[in-house]
Tab-separated table of C-alpha atoms in Angstrom:
chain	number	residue	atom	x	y	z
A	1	UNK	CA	-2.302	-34.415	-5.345
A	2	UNK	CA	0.421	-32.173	-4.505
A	3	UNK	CA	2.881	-33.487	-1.827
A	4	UNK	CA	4.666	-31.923	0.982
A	5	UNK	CA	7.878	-32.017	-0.320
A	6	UNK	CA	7.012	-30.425	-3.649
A	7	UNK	CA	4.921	-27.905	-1.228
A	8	UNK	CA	8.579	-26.975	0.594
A	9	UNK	CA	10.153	-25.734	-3.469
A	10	UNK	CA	7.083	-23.340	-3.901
A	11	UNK	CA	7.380	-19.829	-3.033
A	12	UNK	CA	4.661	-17.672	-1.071
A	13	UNK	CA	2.453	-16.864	-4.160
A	14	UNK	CA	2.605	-20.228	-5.437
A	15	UNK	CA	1.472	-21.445	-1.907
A	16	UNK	CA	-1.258	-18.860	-2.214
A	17	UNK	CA	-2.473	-20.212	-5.465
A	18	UNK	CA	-2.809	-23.739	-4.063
A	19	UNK	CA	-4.421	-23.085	-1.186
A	20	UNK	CA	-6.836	-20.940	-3.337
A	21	UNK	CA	-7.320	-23.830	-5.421
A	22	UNK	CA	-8.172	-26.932	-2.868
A	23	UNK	CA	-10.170	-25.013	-0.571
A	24	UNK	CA	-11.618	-21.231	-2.014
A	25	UNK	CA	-14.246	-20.449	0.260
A	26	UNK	CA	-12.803	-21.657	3.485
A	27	UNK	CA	-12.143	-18.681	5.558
A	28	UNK	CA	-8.670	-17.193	5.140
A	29	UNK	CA	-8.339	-13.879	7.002
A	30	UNK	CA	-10.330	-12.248	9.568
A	31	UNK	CA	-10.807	-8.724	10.523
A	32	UNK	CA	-12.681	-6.995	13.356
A	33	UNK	CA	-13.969	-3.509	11.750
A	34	UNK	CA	-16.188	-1.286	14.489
A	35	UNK	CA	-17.198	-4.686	16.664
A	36	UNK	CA	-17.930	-6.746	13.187
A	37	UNK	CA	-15.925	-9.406	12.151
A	38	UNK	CA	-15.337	-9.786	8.744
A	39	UNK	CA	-13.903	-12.667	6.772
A	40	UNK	CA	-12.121	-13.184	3.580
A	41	UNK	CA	-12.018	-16.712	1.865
A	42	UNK	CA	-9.052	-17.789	0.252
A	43	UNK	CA	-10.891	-16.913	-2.929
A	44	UNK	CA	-11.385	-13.243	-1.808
A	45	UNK	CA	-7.589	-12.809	-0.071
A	46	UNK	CA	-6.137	-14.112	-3.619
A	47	UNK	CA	-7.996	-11.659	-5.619
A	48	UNK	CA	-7.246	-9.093	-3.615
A	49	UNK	CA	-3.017	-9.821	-3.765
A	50	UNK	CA	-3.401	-10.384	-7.106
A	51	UNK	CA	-5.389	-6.705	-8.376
A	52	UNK	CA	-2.996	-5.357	-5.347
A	53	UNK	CA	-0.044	-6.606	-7.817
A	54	UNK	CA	-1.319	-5.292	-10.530
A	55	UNK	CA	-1.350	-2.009	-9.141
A	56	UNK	CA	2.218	-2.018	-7.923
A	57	UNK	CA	2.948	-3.295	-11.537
A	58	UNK	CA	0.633	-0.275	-12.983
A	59	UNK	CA	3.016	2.426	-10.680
A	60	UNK	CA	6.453	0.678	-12.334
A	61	UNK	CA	7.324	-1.807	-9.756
A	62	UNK	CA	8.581	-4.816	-10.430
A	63	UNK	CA	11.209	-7.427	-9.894
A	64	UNK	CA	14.154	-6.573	-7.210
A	65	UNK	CA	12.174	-3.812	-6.095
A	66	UNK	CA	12.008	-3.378	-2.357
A	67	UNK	CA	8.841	-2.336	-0.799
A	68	UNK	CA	8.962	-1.099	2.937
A	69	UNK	CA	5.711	-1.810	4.865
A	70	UNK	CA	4.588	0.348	7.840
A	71	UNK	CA	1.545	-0.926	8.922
A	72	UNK	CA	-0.760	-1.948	11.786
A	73	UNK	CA	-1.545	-5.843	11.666
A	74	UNK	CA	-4.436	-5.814	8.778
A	75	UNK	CA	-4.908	-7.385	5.374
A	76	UNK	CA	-3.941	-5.052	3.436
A	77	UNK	CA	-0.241	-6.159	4.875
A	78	UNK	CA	-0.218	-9.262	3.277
A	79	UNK	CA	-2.503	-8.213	0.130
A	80	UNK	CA	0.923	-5.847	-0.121
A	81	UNK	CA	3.333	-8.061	0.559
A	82	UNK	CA	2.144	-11.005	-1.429
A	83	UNK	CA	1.301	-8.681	-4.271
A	84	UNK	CA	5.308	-7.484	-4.499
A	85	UNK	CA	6.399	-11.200	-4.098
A	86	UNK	CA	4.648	-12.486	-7.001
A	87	UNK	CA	6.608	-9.483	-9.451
A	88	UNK	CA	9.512	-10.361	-7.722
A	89	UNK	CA	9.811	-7.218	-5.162
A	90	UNK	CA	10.787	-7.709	-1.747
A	91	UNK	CA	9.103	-6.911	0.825
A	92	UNK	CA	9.878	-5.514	4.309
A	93	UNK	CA	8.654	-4.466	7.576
A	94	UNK	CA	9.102	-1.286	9.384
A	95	UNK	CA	7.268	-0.886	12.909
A	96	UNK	CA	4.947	1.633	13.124
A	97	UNK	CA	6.836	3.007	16.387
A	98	UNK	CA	9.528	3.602	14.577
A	99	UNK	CA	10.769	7.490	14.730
A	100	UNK	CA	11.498	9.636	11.002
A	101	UNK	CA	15.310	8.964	11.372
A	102	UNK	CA	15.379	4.935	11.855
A	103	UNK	CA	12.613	4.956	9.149
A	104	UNK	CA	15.507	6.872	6.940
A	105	UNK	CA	18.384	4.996	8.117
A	106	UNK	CA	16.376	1.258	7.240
A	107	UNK	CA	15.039	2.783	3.836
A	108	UNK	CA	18.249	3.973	3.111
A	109	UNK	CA	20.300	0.777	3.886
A	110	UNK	CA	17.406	-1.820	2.066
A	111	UNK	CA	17.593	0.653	-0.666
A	112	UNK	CA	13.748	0.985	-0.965
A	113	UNK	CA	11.801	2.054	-3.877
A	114	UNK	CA	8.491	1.994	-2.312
A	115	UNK	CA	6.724	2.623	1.196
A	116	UNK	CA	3.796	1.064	1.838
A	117	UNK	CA	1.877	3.427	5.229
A	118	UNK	CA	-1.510	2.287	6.773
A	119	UNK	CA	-2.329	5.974	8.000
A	120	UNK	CA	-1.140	9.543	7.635
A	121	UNK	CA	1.030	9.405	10.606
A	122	UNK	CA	3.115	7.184	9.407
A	123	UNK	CA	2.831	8.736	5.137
A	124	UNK	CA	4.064	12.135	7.175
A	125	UNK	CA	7.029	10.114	8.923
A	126	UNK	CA	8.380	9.141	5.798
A	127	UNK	CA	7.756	12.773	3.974
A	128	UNK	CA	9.976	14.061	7.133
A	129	UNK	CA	12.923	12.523	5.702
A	130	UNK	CA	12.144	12.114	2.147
A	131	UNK	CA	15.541	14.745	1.187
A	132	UNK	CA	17.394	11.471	2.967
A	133	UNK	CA	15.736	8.726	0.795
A	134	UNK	CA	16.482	9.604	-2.767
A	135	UNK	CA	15.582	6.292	-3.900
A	136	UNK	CA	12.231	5.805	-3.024
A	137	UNK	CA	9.924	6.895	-5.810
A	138	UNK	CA	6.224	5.889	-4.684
A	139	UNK	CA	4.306	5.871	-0.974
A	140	UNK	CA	1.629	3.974	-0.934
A	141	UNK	CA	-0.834	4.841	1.774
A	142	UNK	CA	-4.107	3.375	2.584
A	143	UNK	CA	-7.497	5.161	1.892
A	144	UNK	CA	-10.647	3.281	2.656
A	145	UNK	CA	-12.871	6.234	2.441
A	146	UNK	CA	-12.747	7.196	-1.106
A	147	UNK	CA	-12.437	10.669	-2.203
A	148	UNK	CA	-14.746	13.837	-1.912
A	149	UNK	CA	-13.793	15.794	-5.020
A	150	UNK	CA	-9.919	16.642	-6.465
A	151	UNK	CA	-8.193	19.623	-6.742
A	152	UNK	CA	-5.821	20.115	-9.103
A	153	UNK	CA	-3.070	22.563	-9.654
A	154	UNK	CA	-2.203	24.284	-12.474
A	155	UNK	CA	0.940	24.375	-13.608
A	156	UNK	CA	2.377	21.631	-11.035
A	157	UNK	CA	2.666	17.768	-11.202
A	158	UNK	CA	0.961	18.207	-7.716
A	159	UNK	CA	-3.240	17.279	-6.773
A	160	UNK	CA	-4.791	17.477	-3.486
A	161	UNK	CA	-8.011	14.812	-2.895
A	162	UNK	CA	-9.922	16.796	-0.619
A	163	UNK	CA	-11.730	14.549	1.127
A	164	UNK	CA	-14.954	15.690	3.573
A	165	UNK	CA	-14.967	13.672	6.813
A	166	UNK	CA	-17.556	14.976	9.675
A	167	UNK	CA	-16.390	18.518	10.172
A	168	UNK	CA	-13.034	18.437	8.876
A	169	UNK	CA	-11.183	17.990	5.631
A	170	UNK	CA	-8.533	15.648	4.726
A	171	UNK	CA	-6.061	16.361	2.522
A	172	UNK	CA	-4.295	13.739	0.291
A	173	UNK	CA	-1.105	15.157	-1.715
A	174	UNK	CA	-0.565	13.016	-4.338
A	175	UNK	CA	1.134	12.888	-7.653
A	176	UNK	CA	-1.433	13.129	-11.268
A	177	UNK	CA	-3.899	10.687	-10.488
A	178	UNK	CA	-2.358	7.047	-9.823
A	179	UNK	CA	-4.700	5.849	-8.395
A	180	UNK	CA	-6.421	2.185	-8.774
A	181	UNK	CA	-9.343	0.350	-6.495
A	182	UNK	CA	-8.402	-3.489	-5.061
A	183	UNK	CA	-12.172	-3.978	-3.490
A	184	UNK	CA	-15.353	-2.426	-2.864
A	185	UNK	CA	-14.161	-0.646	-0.020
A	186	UNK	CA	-10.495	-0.144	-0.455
A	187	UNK	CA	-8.785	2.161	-1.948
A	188	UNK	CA	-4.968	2.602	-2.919
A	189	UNK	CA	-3.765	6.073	-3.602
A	190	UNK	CA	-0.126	6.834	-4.324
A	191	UNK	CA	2.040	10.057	-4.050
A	192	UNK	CA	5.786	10.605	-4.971
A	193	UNK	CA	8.207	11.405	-2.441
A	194	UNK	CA	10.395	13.661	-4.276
A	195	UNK	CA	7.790	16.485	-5.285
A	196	UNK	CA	5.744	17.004	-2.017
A	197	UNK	CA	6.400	20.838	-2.141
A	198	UNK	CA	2.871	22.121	-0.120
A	199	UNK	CA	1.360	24.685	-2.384
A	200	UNK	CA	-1.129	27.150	-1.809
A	201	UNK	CA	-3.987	25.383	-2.359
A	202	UNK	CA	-7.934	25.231	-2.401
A	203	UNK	CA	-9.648	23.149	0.824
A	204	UNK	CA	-12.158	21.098	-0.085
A	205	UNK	CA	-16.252	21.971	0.837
């Protein structure tokens, strides 16, 4: 049995991990999604930081990396978060209220190499000022509804996901096709900062 004071010397994943161990079903998270609450076990919330880390390792992230997070209050925070901690990363918040020049002056000063956004507001804050934050390489934004069909553009490192939504299209710039799935329903996509030049390019049907 592990005691308290070895508990104190472990670090957030390693936490994690024992938690998942003594009690993996026992709820860990919940979220409210359209009125329905949904829960994730321990189980669940560790697999999830763990293919989430994965994927940051996939995109070359790694240890001493620092990972700005803009983001609403939701799992995918901590799946994030955690998921940088265990290679090593750092992680830190940015509030979502936050205007394009604070965003640059934090990213700037932490001396980020990733931003983590939870919507396209807040992926087109940081694109604002992306001549101002030569150091980040990869934005990470959150896309739960999959993709329609991709677009790709000859003769440039840039693709557009199209993506049909009701009556209108959304349109994901991204760079090739980094892409990698954490859950059924979840979906990380990630674009580069530093060659978001808008083409001309096909919408989607």
């Amino acid at each position: 049995m592990t005691t308290r004071e070895e508990l104190v010397e472990y670090s957030i994943p390693q936490l994690l991990r024992w938690r998942v161990r003594s009690t993996p079903k026992r709820p860990a998270l919940r979220e409210k999604d359209f009125g329905i609450w949904n829960t994730y076990s321990w189980e669940d919330y560790y697999s999830y930081v763990r293919r989430t880390a994965l994927g940051l390792r996939a995109i070359g992230l790694g240890k001493n990396d620092t990972i700005a997070i803009i983001s609403d209050n939701i799992p995918e925070l901590l799946f994030i978060a955690i998921g940088g901690h265990s290679l090593g990363a750092i992680s830190a918040g940015i509030y979502q209220t936050s205007m394009p020049d604070e965003i640059a002056q934090i990213i700037d000063y932490l001396k980020v190499s990733a931003v983590f956004c939870d919507n396209q507001e807040q992926v087109d804050k940081v694109l604002e000022v992306r001549d101002r934050i030569p150091g980040v390489k990869k934005v990470i934004f959150e896309d739960p509804r999959g993709c329609g069909n991709i677009c790709r553009m000859t003769g440039s490192l840039i693709s557009v996901t199209c993506i049909k939504w009701g009556k209108r299209n959304i349109i994901r710039i991204r760079i090739s096709s980094s892409r990698w799935w954490i859950g059924a329903n979840l979906m990380m996509s990630v674009i580069s900062a530093l060659h978001l030049v808008p083409p001309a390019f096909p919408r989607g049907p």
